[in-house]
Amino acid sequence: MDDKILVTRSSMPELSEYMDEISDMWQTHWLTNMGPKHKKFQAELREYLGVENIDLFTNGHMSLELTLQAMNLQGEVITTPFTFASTTHAIVRNGLTPVFCDIDPDTYTMDTSKLEDLITDRTCAILPVHVYGNICNVEEIDRLAHKYELKVIYDAAHTFGETYKGNGIGSFGDAACFSFHATKVFNSIEGGAVCFKDKRLGEILYELKNFGIRGAEEVSAVGANAKLNEFCAAMGICNLRHVEREIDKRKTVVERYRSHLEGIEGIRLNIIQPDVKSNYAYFPVVFEEKVFGASRAEVFDKLAENGIGARKYFYPLTNTFSAFNGKFDVTETPVALHISKRVLTLPLYADLPLEEVDRICKIIQECKY
Ligand SMILES: *Cc1c(COP(=O)(O)O)cnc(C)c1O
């Protein structure tokens, strides 16, 4: 490996710790299909995330896709385009129509002042995203969902371990979906989870992740294969032991970034939300070219020249994907468009050396003119 700094670096336990965790599998030969590691990992996550009900999936995407299927929805789902492909794809792959709400310029999450106008008699659900670990306006979303009898499914892929007013973030909405992908704050190599309120929904989800199989001789739904295997569960069990310390180290990195970049004209840093225990998932910086001088592209290129991989995340917006053949009108989400053209997420992981943070910030400062 060369000395390039990438935007993230996957957390891993010591090799010996992982070997210990998987060694009994050479006795049991139980490799997948909700084995002992799966059960243990699930119980530990329920505790750590502070939620009532949770089920595990092969990845975050399938947790979203199957949650929508399990709710048996029809019509339109209100969501935001400032997200990863997965969120929008989960809607479309269920035969549902995404309706794009614009984002709040400070939190980058759904702008709830624009939400009610988008609700029609075709609306069946709201799928908001807790972007970069910033929490959506859960109170207002909850209020409107009750008023119009809509389901709420949170894409909580960025918010592992966060709490809002002391409650686990997975406990908001009818369901909240997490991702344990290698690039996230917490990983099980690949993995995901749904936290849910209604136990009946949990039963349907459990069947859907295993082809819809209900019993030895009954297949009750057209499910998929979205089971978390035992090796991934074992990785999750190990990484969970260290996640608090990893988050603390991320905090130190974020504070170092802030100490250098705060107050520079034309640069906007992520807000700090009251009542939220943060996981320091991402460090997004918005470059307002007219004030800062250099554009996002120039900063991106300058960092790349120096072996530093920042990421244009989220760019492009999902409502501009060529996959949708111009079906959506991007001018309906002007704030999302503005941010997506100007944002860079800077390298951030637990073991990122602080001297590298200093170097990255120096390069950014030198771009200003
Ligand atoms: C990572 C991510 C997903 C998908 O999770 P996978 O585990 O990669 O399938 C969905 N939504 C958002 C916002 C994500 O960042």
PDB file of C-alpha atoms in Angstrom, residues 62-174:
ATOM      1  CA  MET A  62     -31.598  -4.910   1.568  1.00  0.00           C
ATOM      2  CA  SER A  63     -32.777  -3.765   4.973  1.00  0.00           C
ATOM      3  CA  LEU A  64     -34.362  -0.713   3.317  1.00  0.00           C
ATOM      4  CA  GLU A  65     -35.708  -2.571   0.327  1.00  0.00           C
ATOM      5  CA  LEU A  66     -37.292  -5.355   2.357  1.00  0.00           C
ATOM      6  CA  THR A  67     -38.730  -2.956   4.930  1.00  0.00           C
ATOM      7  CA  LEU A  68     -40.650  -1.182   2.175  1.00  0.00           C
ATOM      8  CA  GLN A  69     -41.788  -4.559   0.827  1.00  0.00           C
ATOM      9  CA  ALA A  70     -42.827  -5.763   4.280  1.00  0.00           C
ATOM     10  CA  MET A  71     -45.058  -2.696   4.713  1.00  0.00           C
ATOM     11  CA  ASN A  72     -46.891  -3.607   1.512  1.00  0.00           C
ATOM     12  CA  LEU A  73     -46.927  -0.023   0.288  1.00  0.00           C
ATOM     13  CA  GLN A  74     -48.383   1.433  -2.872  1.00  0.00           C
ATOM     14  CA  GLY A  75     -48.019   4.847  -4.485  1.00  0.00           C
ATOM     15  CA  GLU A  76     -45.594   7.617  -3.584  1.00  0.00           C
ATOM     16  CA  VAL A  77     -42.822   7.776  -1.026  1.00  0.00           C
ATOM     17  CA  ILE A  78     -41.491  11.180  -0.041  1.00  0.00           C
ATOM     18  CA  THR A  79     -37.717  11.207   0.309  1.00  0.00           C
ATOM     19  CA  THR A  80     -34.699  13.417  -0.454  1.00  0.00           C
ATOM     20  CA  PRO A  81     -32.237  13.256  -3.375  1.00  0.00           C
ATOM     21  CA  PHE A  82     -29.232  14.184  -1.206  1.00  0.00           C
ATOM     22  CA  THR A  83     -28.385  10.598  -0.323  1.00  0.00           C
ATOM     23  CA  PHE A  84     -26.685   7.456  -1.505  1.00  0.00           C
ATOM     24  CA  ALA A  85     -28.171   5.614  -4.515  1.00  0.00           C
ATOM     25  CA  SER A  86     -29.521   2.950  -2.167  1.00  0.00           C
ATOM     26  CA  THR A  87     -32.287   5.109  -0.645  1.00  0.00           C
ATOM     27  CA  THR A  88     -33.932   6.004  -3.944  1.00  0.00           C
ATOM     28  CA  HIS A  89     -33.298   2.575  -5.470  1.00  0.00           C
ATOM     29  CA  ALA A  90     -35.050   0.856  -2.554  1.00  0.00           C
ATOM     30  CA  ILE A  91     -38.184   2.849  -3.394  1.00  0.00           C
ATOM     31  CA  VAL A  92     -38.055   2.329  -7.158  1.00  0.00           C
ATOM     32  CA  ARG A  93     -37.201  -1.375  -6.904  1.00  0.00           C
ATOM     33  CA  ASN A  94     -40.413  -1.808  -4.890  1.00  0.00           C
ATOM     34  CA  GLY A  95     -42.467  -0.354  -7.730  1.00  0.00           C
ATOM     35  CA  LEU A  96     -43.061   2.807  -5.693  1.00  0.00           C
ATOM     36  CA  THR A  97     -42.622   6.376  -6.923  1.00  0.00           C
ATOM     37  CA  PRO A  98     -40.132   8.625  -5.171  1.00  0.00           C
ATOM     38  CA  VAL A  99     -41.230  12.206  -4.594  1.00  0.00           C
ATOM     39  CA  PHE A 100     -38.285  14.431  -3.776  1.00  0.00           C
ATOM     40  CA  CYS A 101     -38.438  16.917  -0.953  1.00  0.00           C
ATOM     41  CA  ASP A 102     -35.695  19.521  -0.728  1.00  0.00           C
ATOM     42  CA  ILE A 103     -33.169  19.541   2.103  1.00  0.00           C
ATOM     43  CA  ASP A 104     -32.511  21.941   4.934  1.00  0.00           C
ATOM     44  CA  PRO A 105     -29.399  24.042   4.168  1.00  0.00           C
ATOM     45  CA  ASP A 106     -27.933  23.494   7.649  1.00  0.00           C
ATOM     46  CA  THR A 107     -28.573  19.822   8.430  1.00  0.00           C
ATOM     47  CA  TYR A 108     -28.815  18.529   4.815  1.00  0.00           C
ATOM     48  CA  THR A 109     -31.789  16.426   5.966  1.00  0.00           C
ATOM     49  CA  MET A 110     -35.392  16.711   4.737  1.00  0.00           C
ATOM     50  CA  ASP A 111     -36.683  20.282   4.947  1.00  0.00           C
ATOM     51  CA  THR A 112     -39.887  19.599   6.849  1.00  0.00           C
ATOM     52  CA  SER A 113     -41.265  23.070   6.029  1.00  0.00           C
ATOM     53  CA  LYS A 114     -41.601  21.794   2.450  1.00  0.00           C
ATOM     54  CA  LEU A 115     -42.895  18.344   3.333  1.00  0.00           C
ATOM     55  CA  GLU A 116     -46.619  18.879   3.861  1.00  0.00           C
ATOM     56  CA  ASP A 117     -47.103  20.440   0.405  1.00  0.00           C
ATOM     57  CA  LEU A 118     -45.816  17.224  -1.187  1.00  0.00           C
ATOM     58  CA  ILE A 119     -48.291  14.957   0.583  1.00  0.00           C
ATOM     59  CA  THR A 120     -51.128  13.792  -1.702  1.00  0.00           C
ATOM     60  CA  ASP A 121     -53.698  10.992  -1.533  1.00  0.00           C
ATOM     61  CA  ARG A 122     -51.121   8.807  -3.289  1.00  0.00           C
ATOM     62  CA  THR A 123     -48.516   9.266  -0.551  1.00  0.00           C
ATOM     63  CA  CYS A 124     -47.982   6.128   1.517  1.00  0.00           C
ATOM     64  CA  ALA A 125     -44.714   6.758   3.362  1.00  0.00           C
ATOM     65  CA  ILE A 126     -41.875   9.129   4.186  1.00  0.00           C
ATOM     66  CA  LEU A 127     -38.282   7.953   3.845  1.00  0.00           C
ATOM     67  CA  PRO A 128     -36.008  10.612   5.336  1.00  0.00           C
ATOM     68  CA  VAL A 129     -32.225  10.266   5.666  1.00  0.00           C
ATOM     69  CA  HIS A 130     -30.130  11.210   8.712  1.00  0.00           C
ATOM     70  CA  VAL A 131     -27.381  12.691   6.527  1.00  0.00           C
ATOM     71  CA  TYR A 132     -23.742  12.623   7.781  1.00  0.00           C
ATOM     72  CA  GLY A 133     -25.042  11.707  11.213  1.00  0.00           C
ATOM     73  CA  ASN A 134     -27.234  14.828  11.378  1.00  0.00           C
ATOM     74  CA  ILE A 135     -30.619  13.955  12.788  1.00  0.00           C
ATOM     75  CA  CYS A 136     -33.788  14.750  10.817  1.00  0.00           C
ATOM     76  CA  ASN A 137     -36.519  16.854  12.366  1.00  0.00           C
ATOM     77  CA  VAL A 138     -38.058  13.719  13.852  1.00  0.00           C
ATOM     78  CA  GLU A 139     -40.768  15.569  15.815  1.00  0.00           C
ATOM     79  CA  GLU A 140     -42.219  17.321  12.770  1.00  0.00           C
ATOM     80  CA  ILE A 141     -41.948  14.204  10.597  1.00  0.00           C
ATOM     81  CA  ASP A 142     -43.750  12.261  13.303  1.00  0.00           C
ATOM     82  CA  ARG A 143     -46.483  14.904  13.558  1.00  0.00           C
ATOM     83  CA  LEU A 144     -47.172  14.926   9.806  1.00  0.00           C
ATOM     84  CA  ALA A 145     -47.007  11.137   9.564  1.00  0.00           C
ATOM     85  CA  HIS A 146     -49.695  10.869  12.243  1.00  0.00           C
ATOM     86  CA  LYS A 147     -51.827  13.572  10.686  1.00  0.00           C
ATOM     87  CA  TYR A 148     -51.854  11.874   7.281  1.00  0.00           C
ATOM     88  CA  GLU A 149     -51.454   8.255   8.465  1.00  0.00           C
ATOM     89  CA  LEU A 150     -48.168   7.662   6.691  1.00  0.00           C
ATOM     90  CA  LYS A 151     -45.421   5.161   7.458  1.00  0.00           C
ATOM     91  CA  VAL A 152     -41.998   6.542   8.341  1.00  0.00           C
ATOM     92  CA  ILE A 153     -38.847   4.635   7.477  1.00  0.00           C
ATOM     93  CA  TYR A 154     -35.571   6.324   8.390  1.00  0.00           C
ATOM     94  CA  ASP A 155     -32.413   5.701   6.431  1.00  0.00           C
ATOM     95  CA  ALA A 156     -30.145   5.634   9.477  1.00  0.00           C
ATOM     96  CA  ALA A 157     -27.055   4.352   7.640  1.00  0.00           C
ATOM     97  CA  HIS A 158     -24.994   7.329   8.869  1.00  0.00           C
ATOM     98  CA  THR A 159     -26.162   7.338  12.467  1.00  0.00           C
ATOM     99  CA  PHE A 160     -24.873   4.165  14.072  1.00  0.00           C
ATOM    100  CA  GLY A 161     -24.905   4.506  17.846  1.00  0.00           C
ATOM    101  CA  GLU A 162     -26.310   8.021  17.934  1.00  0.00           C
ATOM    102  CA  THR A 163     -28.923   9.155  20.386  1.00  0.00           C
ATOM    103  CA  TYR A 164     -31.376  12.033  20.254  1.00  0.00           C
ATOM    104  CA  LYS A 165     -32.543  13.372  23.621  1.00  0.00           C
ATOM    105  CA  GLY A 166     -31.161  10.188  25.116  1.00  0.00           C
ATOM    106  CA  ASN A 167     -33.118   7.820  22.860  1.00  0.00           C
ATOM    107  CA  GLY A 168     -31.427   5.474  20.402  1.00  0.00           C
ATOM    108  CA  ILE A 169     -31.869   6.931  16.917  1.00  0.00           C
ATOM    109  CA  GLY A 170     -33.207   3.591  15.712  1.00  0.00           C
ATOM    110  CA  SER A 171     -36.256   3.995  17.915  1.00  0.00           C
ATOM    111  CA  PHE A 172     -37.773   6.803  15.793  1.00  0.00           C
ATOM    112  CA  GLY A 173     -40.264   6.112  13.014  1.00  0.00           C
ATOM    113  CA  ASP A 174     -41.971   2.841  12.180  1.00  0.00           C
TER     114      ASP A 174
END
